[in-house]
Amino acid sequence: MASRSLGGLSGSRGGCKKSLSARNAAVERRNLITVCRFSVKTLIDRSCFETIDDSSPEFNNFAAILEQILSHRLKGQITWFGYESPRSFWDYIRVACRKVSQNCICSIENMENVSSSRAKGRAWIRVALMEKHLSEYISTALRDFKTTRRFYEDGAIVLGEEANMLAGMLLGLNAIDFSFCLKGEGLDGNFPAVIDYTPYLKFTQSSDSISSDEEELRTLGSSGSESSTPENVGPPFIMDENSWFNKCKRVKQKYQLTLEQKGYLEELLRLRENQLSESVSQNKILLQRIEDSDLAHKLEKEQLEYIIVELQDQLKSYQSLDQLSAEVSLSQASLDPGQSQEGDGKQDTLNLISEDQLRRLPPAMSAVSSNQLKALKGELISAFKERIPISTSDSQHLLRNSMRTFI
């Protein structure tokens, strides 16, 4: 019975140790992630008033926090003799971040003034912040789960759910312009980074505790001790006034900065409105030009159509003259073949009205109507039928007079 009770007691102790260890690991992860979030917010607030460099305490604290997170439960390196030597997070970063486009891994490896692995890791943090790619480096490294699993033990922050929160909160640092010197004392890898938690600690007293403290002060003051009088309680309140004064000063600076940004945006808005009005007026002018060009094209089209109709009418008149010449030739062939001598003069007269001569008539012939052409045709045919002996010159003169008469 005693052995069973001892065995149960040892088993319960083992279970308590495991639960306590798990609780401690969870608290450690939560503390590091929370203080990292506070540090990022502090950096963003500080960047509104001054440039962040190596001398900034907010940055030094952030770098220490990030170094602690990336070194959390990092596996050691096994030597040839089977011993485990400590390893820096730079050994993990240089392997997991090779896939980042235009990465700074090779340039940091080739730095002459940085020799230790820890110093190279600190230099990488500064270069990544100046390049505004720290969040991208961390996200790429966390996606390579196989490499992360090879470098870290179970329970590490980079293997838990907190890793996604880490990559997200680091994204806000891309809005800050950092300026670092890669040859300063901040890259000294001989000393580990220490986190300063005091800027993020805040103690708020309840109303009961404040009243009890006041009663205690009254009691101490009524004891007759000069050193414990309420007048000696002045410095804490003076410090509070100073802190309120500093806060008011910061708020005033933010307000002035906001006013300047507001004035800049208003001026930019007025400029854009002027540009918009000019663009609208230019658009109206271009539309009016397009309408005028369309109207001119329509008028030109109508004029061309009218010219085409006139040319077609002239072509029809020329075709009617060709038909007249052909009929005159047929009437000549129908004359009596016995009148050869007289026919010679008439033949010369008919030859005068050849197709080429009719085509060389003046343009005014286009205005001759079809009835007039028929009358001219009848007179010519009747003259040939009456066998009027006329010479070639007389026939030309008769033809010209007839043409002038009908024109």
Short mmCIF file of C-alpha atoms in Angstrom, two decimals:
data_model
loop_
_atom_site.label_atom_id
_atom_site.label_comp_id
_atom_site.label_asym_id
_atom_site.label_seq_id
_atom_site.Cartn_x
_atom_site.Cartn_y
_atom_site.Cartn_z
CA MET A 1 0.00 0.00 0.00
CA ALA A 2 2.83 2.37 0.86
CA SER A 3 4.56 1.68 -2.46
CA ARG A 4 1.38 2.35 -4.39
CA SER A 5 0.86 5.66 -2.62
CA LEU A 6 4.44 6.68 -3.32
CA GLY A 7 4.03 5.74 -6.99
CA GLY A 8 0.84 7.78 -7.25
CA LEU A 9 2.52 10.70 -5.56
CA SER A 10 5.48 10.60 -7.95
CA GLY A 11 3.11 10.42 -10.93
CA SER A 12 1.14 13.41 -9.74
CA ARG A 13 4.36 15.32 -9.21
CA GLY A 14 5.45 14.49 -12.78
CA GLY A 15 2.11 15.71 -14.14
CA CYS A 16 2.38 18.93 -12.13
CA LYS A 17 5.88 19.53 -13.48
CA LYS A 18 4.67 19.09 -17.07
CA SER A 19 1.70 21.41 -16.59
CA LEU A 20 3.89 23.98 -14.84
CA SER A 21 6.43 23.79 -17.65
CA ALA A 22 3.73 24.24 -20.28
CA ARG A 23 2.29 27.16 -18.33
CA ASN A 24 5.69 28.84 -18.06
CA ALA A 25 6.34 28.38 -21.78
CA ALA A 26 2.95 29.87 -22.68
CA VAL A 27 3.47 32.85 -20.37
CA GLU A 28 6.93 33.43 -21.80
CA ARG A 29 5.63 33.42 -25.36
CA ARG A 30 2.72 35.71 -24.48
CA ASN A 31 4.98 38.15 -22.66
CA LEU A 32 7.42 38.42 -25.56
CA ILE A 33 4.68 38.92 -28.16
CA THR A 34 2.86 41.50 -26.02
CA VAL A 35 5.96 43.53 -25.26
CA CYS A 36 6.91 43.37 -28.95
CA ARG A 37 3.54 44.86 -29.88
CA PHE A 38 4.03 47.66 -27.34
CA SER A 39 7.54 48.28 -28.65
CA VAL A 40 6.31 48.61 -32.25
CA LYS A 41 3.64 51.12 -31.19
CA THR A 42 6.22 53.11 -29.25
CA LEU A 43 8.51 53.20 -32.28
CA ILE A 44 5.71 54.44 -34.54
CA ASP A 45 4.76 57.18 -32.05
CA ARG A 46 8.38 58.28 -31.61
CA SER A 47 8.98 58.42 -35.37
CA CYS A 48 6.39 61.23 -35.65
CA PHE A 49 8.72 63.60 -33.76
CA GLU A 50 12.29 62.45 -34.43
CA THR A 51 14.40 60.18 -36.61
CA ILE A 52 14.94 56.66 -35.29
CA ASP A 53 18.62 55.71 -35.14
CA ASP A 54 21.00 53.71 -32.95
CA SER A 55 20.76 56.23 -30.11
CA SER A 56 16.99 55.81 -29.76
CA PRO A 57 16.12 53.81 -26.61
CA GLU A 58 12.86 52.68 -28.20
CA PHE A 59 14.75 51.05 -31.06
CA ASN A 60 17.35 49.43 -28.78
CA ASN A 61 14.56 47.90 -26.76
CA PHE A 62 12.75 46.69 -29.89
CA ALA A 63 15.93 45.11 -31.26
CA ALA A 64 16.46 43.30 -27.95
CA ILE A 65 12.86 42.03 -27.96
CA LEU A 66 13.08 40.78 -31.56
CA GLU A 67 16.38 39.08 -30.82
CA GLN A 68 14.84 37.32 -27.81
CA ILE A 69 11.86 36.18 -29.92
CA LEU A 70 14.04 34.78 -32.72
CA SER A 71 16.31 33.09 -30.15
CA HIS A 72 13.43 31.53 -28.19
CA ARG A 73 13.99 27.75 -27.91
CA LEU A 74 16.62 27.82 -30.66
CA LYS A 75 18.43 24.49 -30.96
CA GLY A 76 22.16 24.34 -30.34
CA GLN A 77 24.72 23.17 -32.85
CA ILE A 78 26.10 19.65 -32.37
CA THR A 79 29.88 19.52 -32.62
CA TRP A 80 32.06 16.61 -33.76
CA PHE A 81 32.48 15.51 -30.16
CA GLY A 82 28.76 15.33 -29.51
CA TYR A 83 28.52 18.53 -27.50
CA GLU A 84 25.85 21.12 -28.14
CA SER A 85 27.20 24.65 -28.64
CA PRO A 86 24.96 27.75 -28.55
CA ARG A 87 23.72 29.08 -31.84
CA SER A 88 22.54 32.52 -32.96
CA PHE A 89 19.31 33.28 -34.81
CA TRP A 90 21.43 34.48 -37.75
CA ASP A 91 22.17 30.85 -38.62
CA TYR A 92 18.44 30.34 -39.14
CA ILE A 93 17.82 33.63 -40.97
CA ARG A 94 20.59 33.20 -43.55
CA VAL A 95 19.17 29.79 -44.53
CA ALA A 96 15.43 30.55 -44.39
CA CYS A 97 15.58 33.97 -46.08
CA ARG A 98 17.59 33.03 -49.16
CA LYS A 99 14.40 32.96 -51.22
CA VAL A 100 13.64 36.65 -50.65
CA SER A 101 14.21 38.61 -53.85
CA GLN A 102 17.12 41.06 -53.65
CA ASN A 103 17.98 39.98 -50.12
CA CYS A 104 20.85 41.39 -48.08
CA ILE A 105 22.16 38.05 -46.79
CA CYS A 106 25.29 37.99 -48.96
CA SER A 107 26.18 41.62 -48.23
CA ILE A 108 25.97 41.02 -44.48
CA GLU A 109 28.04 37.85 -44.78
CA ASN A 110 30.77 39.86 -46.53
CA MET A 111 30.88 42.70 -43.98
CA GLU A 112 34.43 43.09 -42.68
CA ASN A 113 33.72 44.79 -39.35
CA VAL A 114 31.09 42.20 -38.37
CA SER A 115 32.56 38.83 -37.47
CA SER A 116 30.40 37.03 -34.91
CA SER A 117 27.11 35.38 -35.74
CA ARG A 118 25.18 37.44 -33.19
CA ALA A 119 26.60 40.70 -34.60
CA LYS A 120 25.57 39.69 -38.11
CA GLY A 121 22.05 39.02 -36.88
CA ARG A 122 21.86 42.48 -35.34
CA ALA A 123 23.20 44.03 -38.54
CA TRP A 124 20.53 42.15 -40.49
CA ILE A 125 17.78 43.63 -38.29
CA ARG A 126 19.02 47.16 -39.01
CA VAL A 127 19.47 46.64 -42.75
CA ALA A 128 16.03 45.00 -43.07
CA LEU A 129 14.43 47.95 -41.26
CA MET A 130 16.18 50.48 -43.49
CA GLU A 131 15.08 48.50 -46.57
CA LYS A 132 11.52 48.26 -45.14
CA HIS A 133 11.56 44.49 -45.72
CA LEU A 134 11.71 43.11 -42.16
CA SER A 135 8.15 41.79 -42.26
CA GLU A 136 8.81 40.17 -45.65
CA TYR A 137 11.93 38.43 -44.32
CA ILE A 138 10.07 37.07 -41.28
CA SER A 139 7.08 35.91 -43.35
CA THR A 140 9.32 34.10 -45.85
CA ALA A 141 11.26 32.39 -43.07
CA LEU A 142 8.09 31.25 -41.29
CA ARG A 143 6.65 29.79 -44.51
CA ASP A 144 9.69 27.51 -44.74
CA PHE A 145 8.34 25.23 -42.01
CA LYS A 146 10.82 22.44 -42.69
CA THR A 147 13.83 24.71 -42.05
CA THR A 148 12.14 26.31 -39.03
CA ARG A 149 11.44 22.89 -37.56
CA ARG A 150 15.09 21.93 -38.04
CA PHE A 151 16.40 24.94 -36.09
CA TYR A 152 13.82 25.29 -33.26
CA GLU A 153 12.48 23.07 -30.50
CA ASP A 154 8.84 22.42 -29.70
CA GLY A 155 7.18 25.35 -27.97
CA ALA A 156 9.17 28.03 -29.80
CA ILE A 157 7.37 31.22 -30.76
CA VAL A 158 8.17 30.82 -34.46
CA LEU A 159 6.51 27.37 -34.40
CA GLY A 160 3.32 28.49 -32.66
CA GLU A 161 0.29 30.59 -33.51
CA GLU A 162 2.10 33.70 -32.30
CA ALA A 163 4.33 33.63 -35.39
CA ASN A 164 1.56 34.98 -37.64
CA MET A 165 0.93 37.79 -35.16
CA LEU A 166 4.63 38.65 -35.22
CA ALA A 167 4.74 39.03 -39.01
CA GLY A 168 1.61 41.18 -38.96
CA MET A 169 2.74 43.60 -36.26
CA LEU A 170 6.14 44.10 -37.94
CA LEU A 171 4.39 45.29 -41.09
CA GLY A 172 3.69 48.68 -39.49
CA LEU A 173 7.43 49.43 -39.29
CA ASN A 174 7.56 49.86 -43.08
CA ALA A 175 6.17 53.37 -42.60
CA ILE A 176 9.21 54.50 -40.57
CA ASP A 177 12.44 55.85 -42.05
CA PHE A 178 15.32 54.38 -40.05
CA SER A 179 18.92 55.57 -40.09
CA PHE A 180 21.58 53.27 -38.63
CA CYS A 181 25.34 53.05 -38.58
CA LEU A 182 26.55 49.50 -39.17
CA LYS A 183 29.88 50.18 -37.51
CA GLY A 184 28.67 51.22 -34.07
CA GLU A 185 28.67 49.58 -30.68
CA GLY A 186 25.15 48.25 -31.19
CA LEU A 187 26.55 45.43 -33.33
CA ASP A 188 28.80 44.13 -30.55
CA GLY A 189 27.98 40.44 -30.30
CA ASN A 190 29.82 39.77 -27.06
CA PHE A 191 26.89 40.72 -24.83
CA PRO A 192 23.34 39.35 -25.00
CA ALA A 193 20.41 41.70 -25.48
CA VAL A 194 18.44 42.68 -22.36
CA ILE A 195 14.82 43.87 -22.53
CA ASP A 196 13.76 46.93 -20.54
CA TYR A 197 10.18 46.29 -19.40
CA THR A 198 9.76 49.49 -17.37
CA PRO A 199 8.40 51.68 -20.23
CA TYR A 200 5.54 49.24 -20.71
CA LEU A 201 4.60 48.73 -17.05
CA LYS A 202 1.71 50.69 -15.62
CA PHE A 203 0.19 50.31 -12.17
CA THR A 204 -3.30 51.66 -11.54
CA GLN A 205 -4.56 51.93 -7.96
CA SER A 206 -8.14 51.43 -7.03
CA SER A 207 -10.13 54.01 -5.14
CA ASP A 208 -9.88 51.99 -1.95
CA SER A 209 -6.09 51.89 -2.06
CA ILE A 210 -5.85 55.64 -2.67
CA SER A 211 -8.11 56.45 0.30
CA SER A 212 -6.17 54.13 2.56
CA ASP A 213 -2.89 55.77 1.47
CA GLU A 214 -4.30 59.21 2.25
CA GLU A 215 -5.40 58.06 5.69
CA GLU A 216 -1.96 56.61 6.25
CA LEU A 217 -0.34 59.89 5.27
CA ARG A 218 -2.62 61.80 7.66
CA THR A 219 -1.73 59.40 10.42
CA LEU A 220 1.96 59.82 9.76
CA GLY A 221 1.56 63.60 9.56
CA SER A 222 -0.29 63.76 12.92
CA SER A 223 2.56 61.92 14.64
CA GLY A 224 4.55 65.18 14.77
CA SER A 225 7.35 64.11 12.45
CA GLU A 226 8.45 66.96 10.19
CA SER A 227 9.94 64.62 7.67
CA SER A 228 6.65 62.86 7.11
CA THR A 229 4.43 65.89 6.67
CA PRO A 230 2.28 66.11 3.54
CA GLU A 231 4.57 68.87 2.25
CA ASN A 232 7.19 66.23 1.53
CA VAL A 233 4.74 64.45 -0.72
CA GLY A 234 5.12 67.19 -3.35
CA PRO A 235 7.72 65.68 -5.70
CA PRO A 236 5.55 62.81 -7.00
CA PHE A 237 2.84 65.25 -7.96
CA ILE A 238 5.42 67.54 -9.56
CA MET A 239 6.61 64.59 -11.61
CA ASP A 240 3.04 63.93 -12.63
CA GLU A 241 2.68 67.56 -13.71
CA ASN A 242 5.86 67.29 -15.74
CA SER A 243 4.60 64.16 -17.38
CA TRP A 244 1.30 65.88 -18.18
CA PHE A 245 3.22 68.86 -19.54
CA ASN A 246 5.25 66.57 -21.81
CA LYS A 247 2.09 64.86 -22.99
CA CYS A 248 0.47 68.22 -23.73
CA LYS A 249 3.58 69.27 -25.62
CA ARG A 250 3.46 66.12 -27.73
CA VAL A 251 -0.22 66.60 -28.42
CA LYS A 252 0.48 70.19 -29.47
CA GLN A 253 3.22 69.04 -31.81
CA LYS A 254 0.89 66.45 -33.31
CA TYR A 255 -1.78 69.12 -33.69
CA GLN A 256 0.64 71.46 -35.48
CA LEU A 257 1.76 68.63 -37.73
CA THR A 258 -1.88 67.81 -38.49
CA LEU A 259 -2.57 71.47 -39.32
CA GLU A 260 0.38 71.55 -41.71
CA GLN A 261 -0.82 68.36 -43.38
CA LYS A 262 -4.33 69.82 -43.58
CA GLY A 263 -3.02 72.97 -45.27
CA TYR A 264 -0.98 70.90 -47.71
CA LEU A 265 -3.99 68.74 -48.57
CA GLU A 266 -6.20 71.80 -49.05
CA GLU A 267 -3.64 73.39 -51.36
CA LEU A 268 -3.35 70.13 -53.26
CA LEU A 269 -7.14 69.97 -53.54
CA ARG A 270 -7.30 73.51 -54.96
CA LEU A 271 -4.61 72.65 -57.46
CA ARG A 272 -6.50 69.55 -58.55
CA GLU A 273 -9.74 71.53 -58.88
CA ASN A 274 -8.01 74.10 -61.13
CA GLN A 275 -6.57 71.33 -63.25
CA LEU A 276 -10.00 69.72 -63.48
CA SER A 277 -11.66 72.98 -64.60
CA GLU A 278 -8.96 73.51 -67.23
CA SER A 279 -9.45 69.97 -68.47
CA VAL A 280 -13.21 70.50 -68.70
CA SER A 281 -12.77 73.72 -70.73
CA GLN A 282 -10.27 72.03 -73.05
CA ASN A 283 -12.68 69.16 -73.48
CA LYS A 284 -15.45 71.55 -74.50
CA ILE A 285 -13.16 73.22 -77.05
CA LEU A 286 -12.19 69.85 -78.52
CA LEU A 287 -15.85 68.81 -78.76
CA GLN A 288 -16.69 72.08 -80.58
CA ARG A 289 -13.83 71.47 -83.01
CA ILE A 290 -15.07 67.95 -83.66
CA GLU A 291 -18.59 69.23 -84.37
CA ASP A 292 -17.25 71.91 -86.76
CA SER A 293 -15.12 69.36 -88.61
CA ASP A 294 -18.13 67.03 -88.92
CA LEU A 295 -20.22 69.84 -90.38
CA ALA A 296 -17.48 70.76 -92.85
CA HIS A 297 -17.17 67.13 -93.91
CA LYS A 298 -20.92 66.89 -94.49
CA LEU A 299 -20.91 70.04 -96.65
CA GLU A 300 -17.97 68.80 -98.65
CA LYS A 301 -19.70 65.46 -99.13
CA GLU A 302 -22.84 67.19 -100.45
CA GLN A 303 -20.76 69.27 -102.85
CA LEU A 304 -18.99 66.20 -104.16
CA GLU A 305 -22.31 64.40 -104.64
CA TYR A 306 -23.66 67.41 -106.59
CA ILE A 307 -20.56 67.43 -108.82
CA ILE A 308 -20.97 63.70 -109.46
CA VAL A 309 -24.60 64.23 -110.55
CA GLU A 310 -23.54 67.01 -112.95
CA LEU A 311 -20.84 64.84 -114.46
CA GLN A 312 -23.31 62.03 -114.95
CA ASP A 313 -25.70 64.40 -116.79
CA GLN A 314 -22.89 65.60 -119.03
CA LEU A 315 -21.95 62.00 -119.78
CA LYS A 316 -25.54 61.26 -120.82
CA SER A 317 -25.57 64.27 -123.18
CA TYR A 318 -22.34 63.09 -124.78
CA GLN A 319 -23.85 59.64 -125.28
CA SER A 320 -26.89 61.19 -127.04
CA LEU A 321 -24.54 63.01 -129.44
CA ASP A 322 -22.83 59.71 -130.21
CA GLN A 323 -26.19 58.18 -131.07
CA LEU A 324 -26.94 61.15 -133.38
CA SER A 325 -23.69 60.62 -135.27
CA ALA A 326 -24.48 56.94 -135.72
CA GLU A 327 -27.98 57.69 -137.13
CA VAL A 328 -26.54 60.25 -139.58
CA SER A 329 -24.12 57.62 -140.84
CA LEU A 330 -26.99 55.17 -141.37
CA SER A 331 -29.01 57.78 -143.28
CA GLN A 332 -26.02 58.42 -145.55
CA ALA A 333 -25.86 54.73 -146.41
CA SER A 334 -29.55 54.71 -147.35
CA LEU A 335 -29.12 57.36 -150.09
CA ASP A 336 -29.30 56.54 -153.89
CA PRO A 337 -26.04 54.99 -155.05
CA GLY A 338 -26.46 56.54 -158.63
CA GLN A 339 -25.75 60.02 -157.38
CA SER A 340 -22.08 59.36 -157.00
CA GLN A 341 -20.83 62.82 -157.89
CA GLU A 342 -23.26 64.60 -155.66
CA GLY A 343 -22.75 61.91 -153.10
CA ASP A 344 -19.10 62.76 -152.91
CA GLY A 345 -19.84 66.20 -151.50
CA LYS A 346 -22.50 64.81 -149.21
CA GLN A 347 -20.13 62.13 -148.08
CA ASP A 348 -17.68 64.85 -147.15
CA THR A 349 -20.43 66.64 -145.28
CA LEU A 350 -21.44 63.54 -143.34
CA ASN A 351 -17.86 62.84 -142.51
CA LEU A 352 -17.79 66.22 -140.85
CA ILE A 353 -20.17 64.90 -138.20
CA SER A 354 -17.94 62.12 -137.09
CA GLU A 355 -17.76 60.79 -133.59
CA ASP A 356 -14.47 62.52 -132.81
CA GLN A 357 -15.79 65.91 -133.99
CA LEU A 358 -18.94 65.56 -131.94
CA ARG A 359 -16.91 64.71 -128.86
CA ARG A 360 -14.88 67.89 -129.39
CA LEU A 361 -17.98 70.05 -129.24
CA PRO A 362 -17.99 72.82 -126.59
CA PRO A 363 -19.32 72.06 -123.09
CA ALA A 364 -22.33 74.22 -123.74
CA MET A 365 -23.79 71.40 -125.88
CA SER A 366 -24.53 69.57 -122.66
CA ALA A 367 -27.40 72.01 -122.15
CA VAL A 368 -29.10 71.05 -125.51
CA SER A 369 -32.36 69.22 -124.94
CA SER A 370 -33.31 65.98 -126.63
CA ASN A 371 -36.06 67.67 -128.76
CA GLN A 372 -33.55 70.16 -130.15
CA LEU A 373 -31.18 67.36 -131.02
CA LYS A 374 -34.01 65.53 -132.81
CA ALA A 375 -34.87 68.69 -134.81
CA LEU A 376 -31.21 69.12 -135.81
CA LYS A 377 -31.12 65.52 -136.86
CA GLY A 378 -34.26 65.93 -139.02
CA GLU A 379 -32.94 68.99 -140.85
CA LEU A 380 -29.66 67.32 -141.63
CA ILE A 381 -31.35 64.21 -142.96
CA SER A 382 -33.83 66.24 -145.09
CA ALA A 383 -30.94 68.23 -146.56
CA PHE A 384 -29.23 65.07 -147.60
CA LYS A 385 -32.43 63.64 -149.08
CA GLU A 386 -32.98 66.75 -151.26
CA ARG A 387 -29.45 66.19 -152.66
CA ILE A 388 -28.39 69.79 -152.17
CA PRO A 389 -24.96 70.14 -153.79
CA ILE A 390 -22.81 71.84 -151.21
CA SER A 391 -19.11 71.95 -150.80
CA THR A 392 -17.15 70.79 -147.83
CA SER A 393 -16.60 74.33 -146.53
CA ASP A 394 -20.29 75.12 -146.97
CA SER A 395 -21.29 71.99 -145.09
CA GLN A 396 -19.00 72.92 -142.22
CA HIS A 397 -20.44 76.39 -142.12
CA LEU A 398 -24.02 75.02 -142.18
CA LEU A 399 -23.27 72.63 -139.37
CA ARG A 400 -21.74 75.36 -137.22
CA ASN A 401 -24.71 77.69 -137.78
CA SER A 402 -27.13 74.93 -136.93
CA MET A 403 -25.24 74.18 -133.73
CA ARG A 404 -25.17 77.86 -132.71
CA THR A 405 -28.89 78.15 -133.46
CA PHE A 406 -29.81 75.26 -131.16
CA ILE A 407 -27.33 76.18 -128.49
#
